[in-house]
Amino acid sequence: MKMKCDRTVQWLFPIVCCIFASACSSSDHSQSTGPEPLNTLSEYGFFVGPMHELNPAEGVFPYTVNSPLWADNAEKGRFIVLPPETQITFSDTDDWVFPLGTTIIKTFYFDMDHTKDNGPYKIVETRLLVLYADGWKSHIYVWNEEETEAYRSVVGADVWLDLITADGTTVKQRYLVPNKNECGNCHERDDILLPLGLVARQMNTSIDHEGASVNQLALMESSNMFDGSLPASDSYPTLIDPYDPTGDLDWRARSWLDANCAHCHRPGSGGGSTGLDLRSTVTNPTKLGVCKSPVAAGSGTGGNTVDINPGNPDESILMYRISSLDPEIKMPELPNLQVDVQGEQLIREWILAMEPPGCNE
């Protein structure tokens, strides 16, 4: 399949156009079909003006999700780029089907002073997920200190941040930028890399657009990003903000687990063999871990005998593991170096509220 790219689009999205162009090649055809990734983030032309402001160029669509994945308290700027005259096939339950050349952009940045309402912020890394003819490939870019450029990295990076906490204390926080191979820890299913956040249950939300509140999926539909009309936004289950205390406790907890654990604990993924399925669509309590014995015992159980012991978070393996930073114990198995304290408290309250309490031996 060939696609004609005008000069403007080629300048903005050279890798997108090149994927379809016969002139593109890879230095290792056994590993990837398509062009080599660019060395610097600015070469893609995703942003206009000072790059650290993350102002999207034409054709770069910003988006948000209902329940974000915890990443050591990093905030994220999310964008998607579709090749010209292509569309997404929507599903309200399953993965979306994206056109070749789709690029998903996620930039990680930190609020450096929590005593203030708006930053200052420091950008650390940008991750790209690009759909080639032979599947999705990840590329990681680490930003320089001046935040004027980000450079491609295969090995990741070890970053130290001087943060001011809400009480005015200055602390040093270590943050690990993953290496290229570690992306598969979350994104791999049945040995294939796949996007995570771009699904209906995450994307069905209200956003501010030009001063008005609009449904994000409806905005994408009106921008001709889908190849068909969408179902009503209230016709399928949607995740909610797990940190909003006004929301339903059960659905907040299920939303947190879906975002932080279900990418692994589901059939076909790394944790599928445990029999634990933490997707928000699962209704079987045993699949969720309620009174379920673990497949393998060991230090990861903390001496507990079931994944979730209703009414007893301190006797639940799930609670033990999400509260730990020990690499041999912690869940999720990401390079996180900070516990999600709000998420931990949410899951504790969720287990405490379960009825009836206890498990029949």
CSV table of C-alpha atoms in Angstrom, one decimal:
chain,number,residue,atom,x,y,z
A,1,MET,CA,0.0,0.0,0.0
A,2,LYS,CA,1.4,3.4,-1.0
A,3,MET,CA,0.3,6.8,0.3
A,4,LYS,CA,1.0,10.2,-1.3
A,5,CYS,CA,2.2,12.7,1.3
A,6,ASP,CA,2.4,16.4,0.6
A,7,ARG,CA,5.4,18.3,1.7
A,8,THR,CA,3.7,19.8,4.8
A,9,VAL,CA,2.8,16.4,6.1
A,10,GLN,CA,6.2,14.9,5.3
A,11,TRP,CA,7.8,17.7,7.3
A,12,LEU,CA,5.5,17.2,10.2
A,13,PHE,CA,5.3,13.4,10.3
A,14,PRO,CA,8.2,11.9,8.3
A,15,ILE,CA,8.0,8.6,10.0
A,16,VAL,CA,4.2,8.3,9.4
A,17,CYS,CA,4.6,9.0,5.7
A,18,CYS,CA,7.7,6.9,5.3
A,19,ILE,CA,6.0,3.8,6.6
A,20,PHE,CA,3.9,3.8,3.5
A,21,ALA,CA,6.5,4.9,1.0
A,22,SER,CA,8.4,2.4,-1.1
A,23,ALA,CA,11.7,4.3,-0.6
A,24,CYS,CA,11.7,3.5,3.2
A,25,SER,CA,13.9,0.7,4.5
A,26,SER,CA,15.2,-0.7,7.7
A,27,SER,CA,18.7,-1.6,8.5
A,28,ASP,CA,17.4,-4.9,10.0
A,29,HIS,CA,14.4,-6.3,8.0
A,30,SER,CA,14.2,-9.3,10.3
A,31,GLN,CA,13.3,-7.0,13.2
A,32,SER,CA,11.2,-4.3,11.7
A,33,THR,CA,9.5,-3.2,8.5
A,34,GLY,CA,9.7,0.5,8.0
A,35,PRO,CA,12.0,3.4,8.6
A,36,GLU,CA,14.5,3.9,11.4
A,37,PRO,CA,13.1,6.1,14.2
A,38,LEU,CA,14.4,9.7,14.2
A,39,ASN,CA,17.2,10.6,16.6
A,40,THR,CA,15.4,13.7,18.1
A,41,LEU,CA,11.8,14.3,19.0
A,42,SER,CA,11.8,17.7,17.3
A,43,GLU,CA,12.4,16.1,13.9
A,44,TYR,CA,8.9,14.7,14.0
A,45,GLY,CA,7.2,18.1,14.1
A,46,PHE,CA,4.6,17.0,16.6
A,47,PHE,CA,4.6,20.3,18.5
A,48,VAL,CA,4.7,24.0,17.4
A,49,GLY,CA,6.4,26.8,19.2
A,50,PRO,CA,8.7,26.1,22.2
A,51,MET,CA,8.6,22.3,22.3
A,52,HIS,CA,8.3,22.1,26.1
A,53,GLU,CA,4.9,23.7,25.9
A,54,LEU,CA,3.6,20.6,24.1
A,55,ASN,CA,1.4,22.7,21.8
A,56,PRO,CA,0.2,20.1,19.2
A,57,ALA,CA,0.7,20.7,15.5
A,58,GLU,CA,-2.2,20.3,13.1
A,59,GLY,CA,-3.1,16.7,12.9
A,60,VAL,CA,-1.9,15.9,16.4
A,61,PHE,CA,-4.9,15.1,18.6
A,62,PRO,CA,-4.5,15.5,22.4
A,63,TYR,CA,-6.5,13.1,24.6
A,64,THR,CA,-6.9,12.1,28.2
A,65,VAL,CA,-8.0,8.9,30.0
A,66,ASN,CA,-10.5,8.3,32.8
A,67,SER,CA,-8.1,6.2,35.0
A,68,PRO,CA,-4.4,6.8,34.4
A,69,LEU,CA,-1.6,4.3,35.1
A,70,TRP,CA,0.4,5.3,38.1
A,71,ALA,CA,4.0,6.3,37.2
A,72,ASP,CA,5.7,7.6,40.3
A,73,ASN,CA,3.3,10.6,40.4
A,74,ALA,CA,4.3,11.7,36.9
A,75,GLU,CA,1.7,13.7,34.9
A,76,LYS,CA,1.3,12.9,31.2
A,77,GLY,CA,0.6,14.6,28.0
A,78,ARG,CA,-1.1,12.2,25.5
A,79,PHE,CA,-1.5,12.7,21.8
A,80,ILE,CA,-2.4,10.5,18.8
A,81,VAL,CA,-1.5,11.1,15.1
A,82,LEU,CA,-3.3,9.3,12.3
A,83,PRO,CA,-1.9,9.3,8.7
A,84,PRO,CA,-3.9,11.5,6.4
A,85,GLU,CA,-7.2,10.1,5.1
A,86,THR,CA,-7.1,7.1,7.5
A,87,GLN,CA,-9.5,6.2,10.3
A,88,ILE,CA,-9.8,4.1,13.4
A,89,THR,CA,-12.2,1.2,13.7
A,90,PHE,CA,-14.1,1.7,17.0
A,91,SER,CA,-15.2,-0.9,19.5
A,92,ASP,CA,-17.0,-0.2,22.8
A,93,THR,CA,-15.7,-3.5,24.3
A,94,ASP,CA,-12.5,-4.6,22.5
A,95,ASP,CA,-9.3,-3.1,21.2
A,96,TRP,CA,-9.6,-0.5,18.5
A,97,VAL,CA,-8.1,-1.2,15.1
A,98,PHE,CA,-5.7,1.5,14.0
A,99,PRO,CA,-4.4,2.3,10.5
A,100,LEU,CA,-0.7,1.7,9.6
A,101,GLY,CA,1.4,4.6,10.6
A,102,THR,CA,-0.6,5.6,13.7
A,103,THR,CA,1.7,7.2,16.2
A,104,ILE,CA,0.8,7.4,19.9
A,105,ILE,CA,2.7,10.0,21.9
A,106,LYS,CA,3.0,10.1,25.7
A,107,THR,CA,5.1,12.7,27.5
A,108,PHE,CA,5.9,12.3,31.2
A,109,TYR,CA,6.5,15.4,33.4
A,110,PHE,CA,6.6,16.3,37.1
A,111,ASP,CA,5.1,19.1,39.2
A,112,MET,CA,8.3,20.4,40.9
A,113,ASP,CA,6.6,22.5,43.5
A,114,HIS,CA,3.4,21.1,45.2
A,115,THR,CA,3.0,24.3,47.3
A,116,LYS,CA,1.8,26.1,44.1
A,117,ASP,CA,-1.2,25.5,41.9
A,118,ASN,CA,0.5,25.4,38.6
A,119,GLY,CA,4.0,24.0,38.5
A,120,PRO,CA,6.7,24.7,37.6
A,121,TYR,CA,6.9,21.5,35.7
A,122,LYS,CA,9.8,19.4,34.4
A,123,ILE,CA,9.5,17.1,31.4
A,124,VAL,CA,11.6,13.9,31.6
A,125,GLU,CA,10.7,11.6,28.7
A,126,THR,CA,8.4,11.0,25.7
A,127,ARG,CA,7.4,7.6,24.5
A,128,LEU,CA,6.2,6.9,21.0
A,129,LEU,CA,4.2,3.8,20.0
A,130,VAL,CA,4.2,3.5,16.2
A,131,LEU,CA,2.3,1.0,14.1
A,132,TYR,CA,4.5,-0.5,11.4
A,133,ALA,CA,3.5,-3.3,8.9
A,134,ASP,CA,4.9,-5.9,11.3
A,135,GLY,CA,3.3,-4.5,14.5
A,136,TRP,CA,3.6,-1.7,17.1
A,137,LYS,CA,7.2,-0.6,18.0
A,138,SER,CA,8.2,1.6,20.9
A,139,HIS,CA,10.7,4.5,20.8
A,140,ILE,CA,11.8,6.4,23.9
A,141,TYR,CA,13.1,10.0,24.0
A,142,VAL,CA,14.8,11.6,27.0
A,143,TRP,CA,14.6,15.3,27.4
A,144,ASN,CA,17.7,17.5,28.1
A,145,GLU,CA,17.9,19.8,31.1
A,146,GLU,CA,16.9,22.9,29.1
A,147,GLU,CA,13.8,21.1,27.8
A,148,THR,CA,14.6,22.2,24.3
A,149,GLU,CA,15.1,18.7,22.9
A,150,ALA,CA,14.6,15.0,23.6
A,151,TYR,CA,17.0,12.4,22.3
A,152,ARG,CA,16.2,8.8,21.4
A,153,SER,CA,17.4,6.3,24.1
A,154,VAL,CA,17.5,2.5,23.9
A,155,VAL,CA,18.9,1.9,27.4
A,156,GLY,CA,16.6,4.3,29.3
A,157,ALA,CA,17.8,6.7,31.9
A,158,ASP,CA,18.2,7.3,35.7
A,159,VAL,CA,16.8,10.8,36.6
A,160,TRP,CA,17.0,12.6,39.9
A,161,LEU,CA,14.4,15.3,40.7
A,162,ASP,CA,14.5,18.0,43.4
A,163,LEU,CA,10.8,18.3,44.3
A,164,ILE,CA,9.0,20.5,46.9
A,165,THR,CA,6.3,18.6,48.7
A,166,ALA,CA,3.0,20.1,49.8
A,167,ASP,CA,4.4,20.9,53.3
A,168,GLY,CA,7.3,22.8,51.7
A,169,THR,CA,10.0,20.1,52.2
A,170,THR,CA,12.5,19.6,49.4
A,171,VAL,CA,13.1,16.0,48.6
A,172,LYS,CA,15.1,14.1,46.0
A,173,GLN,CA,13.0,11.7,43.9
A,174,ARG,CA,14.6,9.1,41.6
A,175,TYR,CA,12.7,8.3,38.4
A,176,LEU,CA,13.6,5.5,36.0
A,177,VAL,CA,13.0,5.9,32.3
A,178,PRO,CA,12.5,2.4,31.0
A,179,ASN,CA,14.7,0.8,28.3
A,180,LYS,CA,13.1,-0.1,25.0
A,181,ASN,CA,12.6,-3.8,25.9
A,182,GLU,CA,10.7,-2.9,29.2
A,183,CYS,CA,7.8,-1.4,27.3
A,184,GLY,CA,6.6,-5.0,26.6
A,185,ASN,CA,6.1,-5.6,30.4
A,186,CYS,CA,2.9,-3.6,30.1
A,187,HIS,CA,2.0,-3.5,26.4
A,188,GLU,CA,2.6,-7.1,25.4
A,189,ARG,CA,-0.2,-9.5,25.0
A,190,ASP,CA,0.1,-12.9,23.2
A,191,ASP,CA,3.7,-11.8,22.4
A,192,ILE,CA,2.4,-8.7,20.5
A,193,LEU,CA,2.8,-5.0,21.6
A,194,LEU,CA,-0.6,-3.2,21.8
A,195,PRO,CA,-1.8,0.2,23.0
A,196,LEU,CA,-3.4,0.4,26.4
A,197,GLY,CA,-5.3,3.7,27.1
A,198,LEU,CA,-6.9,4.1,23.7
A,199,VAL,CA,-10.0,2.1,24.4
A,200,ALA,CA,-13.6,3.1,24.8
A,201,ARG,CA,-13.8,2.6,28.6
A,202,GLN,CA,-10.9,5.0,29.1
A,203,MET,CA,-11.6,7.5,26.4
A,204,ASN,CA,-15.4,8.0,27.0
A,205,THR,CA,-15.1,11.2,29.1
A,206,SER,CA,-15.9,14.9,29.1
A,207,ILE,CA,-13.1,17.3,28.2
A,208,ASP,CA,-12.8,21.1,27.9
A,209,HIS,CA,-12.6,22.1,24.2
A,210,GLU,CA,-12.5,25.7,23.3
A,211,GLY,CA,-14.1,26.7,26.5
A,212,ALA,CA,-17.0,24.2,26.4
A,213,SER,CA,-17.4,20.7,27.9
A,214,VAL,CA,-17.7,18.1,25.2
A,215,ASN,CA,-17.4,14.3,25.1
A,216,GLN,CA,-14.0,13.3,23.9
A,217,LEU,CA,-15.1,10.5,21.7
A,218,ALA,CA,-17.8,12.7,20.1
A,219,LEU,CA,-15.1,15.3,19.4
A,220,MET,CA,-12.9,12.6,17.7
A,221,GLU,CA,-16.0,11.4,15.7
A,222,SER,CA,-16.7,15.0,14.5
A,223,SER,CA,-13.0,15.2,13.5
A,224,ASN,CA,-13.6,12.2,11.2
A,225,MET,CA,-11.2,9.9,13.2
A,226,PHE,CA,-13.5,6.9,13.1
A,227,ASP,CA,-14.7,4.9,10.2
A,228,GLY,CA,-18.3,4.7,11.4
A,229,SER,CA,-20.8,6.3,13.8
A,230,LEU,CA,-20.3,5.7,17.5
A,231,PRO,CA,-22.8,4.1,20.0
A,232,ALA,CA,-24.3,6.3,22.7
A,233,SER,CA,-21.8,7.2,25.3
A,234,ASP,CA,-24.0,5.8,28.1
A,235,SER,CA,-24.5,2.4,26.4
A,236,TYR,CA,-21.4,0.7,27.7
A,237,PRO,CA,-19.4,0.6,30.9
A,238,THR,CA,-16.9,3.4,31.4
A,239,LEU,CA,-14.1,3.8,33.9
A,240,ILE,CA,-14.1,6.7,36.3
A,241,ASP,CA,-11.5,8.7,38.1
A,242,PRO,CA,-10.3,6.4,41.0
A,243,TYR,CA,-9.1,9.4,43.0
A,244,ASP,CA,-12.5,11.2,43.1
A,245,PRO,CA,-13.9,10.4,46.5
A,246,THR,CA,-17.4,11.3,45.4
A,247,GLY,CA,-17.5,8.3,43.0
A,248,ASP,CA,-18.8,4.8,43.6
A,249,LEU,CA,-16.2,3.0,45.8
A,250,ASP,CA,-16.5,-0.3,43.9
A,251,TRP,CA,-16.2,1.2,40.5
A,252,ARG,CA,-13.4,3.5,41.6
A,253,ALA,CA,-11.5,0.4,42.7
A,254,ARG,CA,-12.3,-1.5,39.6
A,255,SER,CA,-11.1,1.4,37.5
A,256,TRP,CA,-7.8,1.6,39.4
A,257,LEU,CA,-7.2,-2.1,39.0
A,258,ASP,CA,-8.2,-2.0,35.3
A,259,ALA,CA,-5.6,0.7,34.6
A,260,ASN,CA,-2.8,-0.5,36.8
A,261,CYS,CA,-3.1,-4.2,36.9
A,262,ALA,CA,-5.3,-5.6,34.1
A,263,HIS,CA,-2.8,-5.0,31.3
A,264,CYS,CA,-0.9,-8.0,32.9
A,265,HIS,CA,-3.6,-9.8,34.9
A,266,ARG,CA,-5.8,-10.9,31.9
A,267,PRO,CA,-5.7,-13.9,29.5
A,268,GLY,CA,-2.7,-13.7,27.1
A,269,SER,CA,-0.6,-11.4,29.2
A,270,GLY,CA,2.2,-12.0,31.7
A,271,GLY,CA,0.0,-12.6,34.7
A,272,GLY,CA,-2.7,-14.6,32.8
A,273,SER,CA,-1.3,-17.9,34.1
A,274,THR,CA,-2.2,-16.8,37.7
A,275,GLY,CA,-5.9,-17.1,36.9
A,276,LEU,CA,-6.3,-13.6,38.2
A,277,ASP,CA,-8.3,-11.3,35.8
A,278,LEU,CA,-8.5,-7.7,36.9
A,279,ARG,CA,-10.3,-6.2,33.9
A,280,SER,CA,-13.3,-4.0,34.8
A,281,THR,CA,-15.5,-6.3,32.7
A,282,VAL,CA,-15.0,-9.4,34.9
A,283,THR,CA,-17.9,-10.2,37.2
A,284,ASN,CA,-16.7,-13.6,38.6
A,285,PRO,CA,-15.5,-12.8,42.2
A,286,THR,CA,-13.0,-15.7,42.1
A,287,LYS,CA,-11.4,-14.3,38.9
A,288,LEU,CA,-11.0,-11.0,40.7
A,289,GLY,CA,-9.2,-12.9,43.5
A,290,VAL,CA,-11.9,-13.0,46.1
A,291,CYS,CA,-11.1,-16.0,48.4
A,292,LYS,CA,-8.8,-17.3,45.6
A,293,SER,CA,-5.6,-19.2,46.5
A,294,PRO,CA,-2.5,-18.1,44.6
A,295,VAL,CA,-1.1,-20.3,41.9
A,296,ALA,CA,2.4,-20.1,43.4
A,297,ALA,CA,3.3,-19.3,47.1
A,298,GLY,CA,6.4,-17.5,48.2
A,299,SER,CA,7.5,-14.2,49.5
A,300,GLY,CA,4.9,-12.4,47.3
A,301,THR,CA,2.1,-13.7,49.5
A,302,GLY,CA,3.3,-12.1,52.7
A,303,GLY,CA,2.1,-15.2,54.5
A,304,ASN,CA,-1.5,-14.7,53.3
A,305,THR,CA,-3.5,-17.5,51.8
A,306,VAL,CA,-5.8,-15.7,49.4
A,307,ASP,CA,-5.6,-12.9,46.9
A,308,ILE,CA,-8.5,-11.0,48.4
A,309,ASN,CA,-9.9,-11.7,51.8
A,310,PRO,CA,-13.2,-9.8,52.1
A,311,GLY,CA,-13.2,-7.3,54.9
A,312,ASN,CA,-9.5,-8.1,55.7
A,313,PRO,CA,-7.1,-6.1,53.5
A,314,ASP,CA,-4.1,-7.0,55.8
A,315,GLU,CA,-4.8,-10.7,55.1
A,316,SER,CA,-5.0,-10.1,51.3
A,317,ILE,CA,-2.1,-10.8,48.9
A,318,LEU,CA,-3.3,-8.1,46.6
A,319,MET,CA,-3.0,-5.5,49.3
A,320,TYR,CA,0.4,-6.8,50.4
A,321,ARG,CA,1.8,-6.6,46.9
A,322,ILE,CA,0.5,-3.1,45.9
A,323,SER,CA,1.8,-1.7,49.2
A,324,SER,CA,5.4,-2.9,48.6
A,325,LEU,CA,8.4,-1.5,46.7
A,326,ASP,CA,10.4,-4.7,47.0
A,327,PRO,CA,11.2,-5.7,43.4
A,328,GLU,CA,10.5,-9.4,44.4
A,329,ILE,CA,7.1,-8.5,45.8
A,330,LYS,CA,5.6,-5.3,44.4
A,331,MET,CA,2.8,-5.0,42.0
A,332,PRO,CA,2.5,-3.8,39.3
A,333,GLU,CA,6.0,-5.0,38.1
A,334,LEU,CA,6.9,-1.6,36.7
A,335,PRO,CA,10.1,0.4,37.5
A,336,ASN,CA,8.1,2.5,39.9
A,337,LEU,CA,10.0,3.6,43.0
A,338,GLN,CA,7.0,5.3,44.7
A,339,VAL,CA,3.8,3.6,46.1
A,340,ASP,CA,0.6,5.1,44.8
A,341,VAL,CA,-0.6,6.0,48.3
A,342,GLN,CA,-4.1,7.1,47.2
A,343,GLY,CA,-4.5,4.0,45.2
A,344,GLU,CA,-3.3,1.8,48.0
A,345,GLN,CA,-5.9,3.5,50.4
A,346,LEU,CA,-8.6,3.0,47.8
A,347,ILE,CA,-8.0,-0.7,47.5
A,348,ARG,CA,-7.9,-1.0,51.3
A,349,GLU,CA,-11.3,0.7,51.6
A,350,TRP,CA,-12.7,-1.5,48.8
A,351,ILE,CA,-11.6,-4.7,50.5
A,352,LEU,CA,-12.8,-3.5,53.9
A,353,ALA,CA,-16.3,-2.8,52.5
A,354,MET,CA,-16.7,-6.3,51.0
A,355,GLU,CA,-19.6,-8.4,52.3
A,356,PRO,CA,-19.7,-11.0,53.8
A,357,PRO,CA,-16.3,-10.7,55.4
A,358,GLY,CA,-13.8,-13.6,55.5
A,359,CYS,CA,-13.4,-16.8,53.4
A,360,ASN,CA,-14.8,-20.2,54.1
A,361,GLU,CA,-11.9,-22.6,54.6
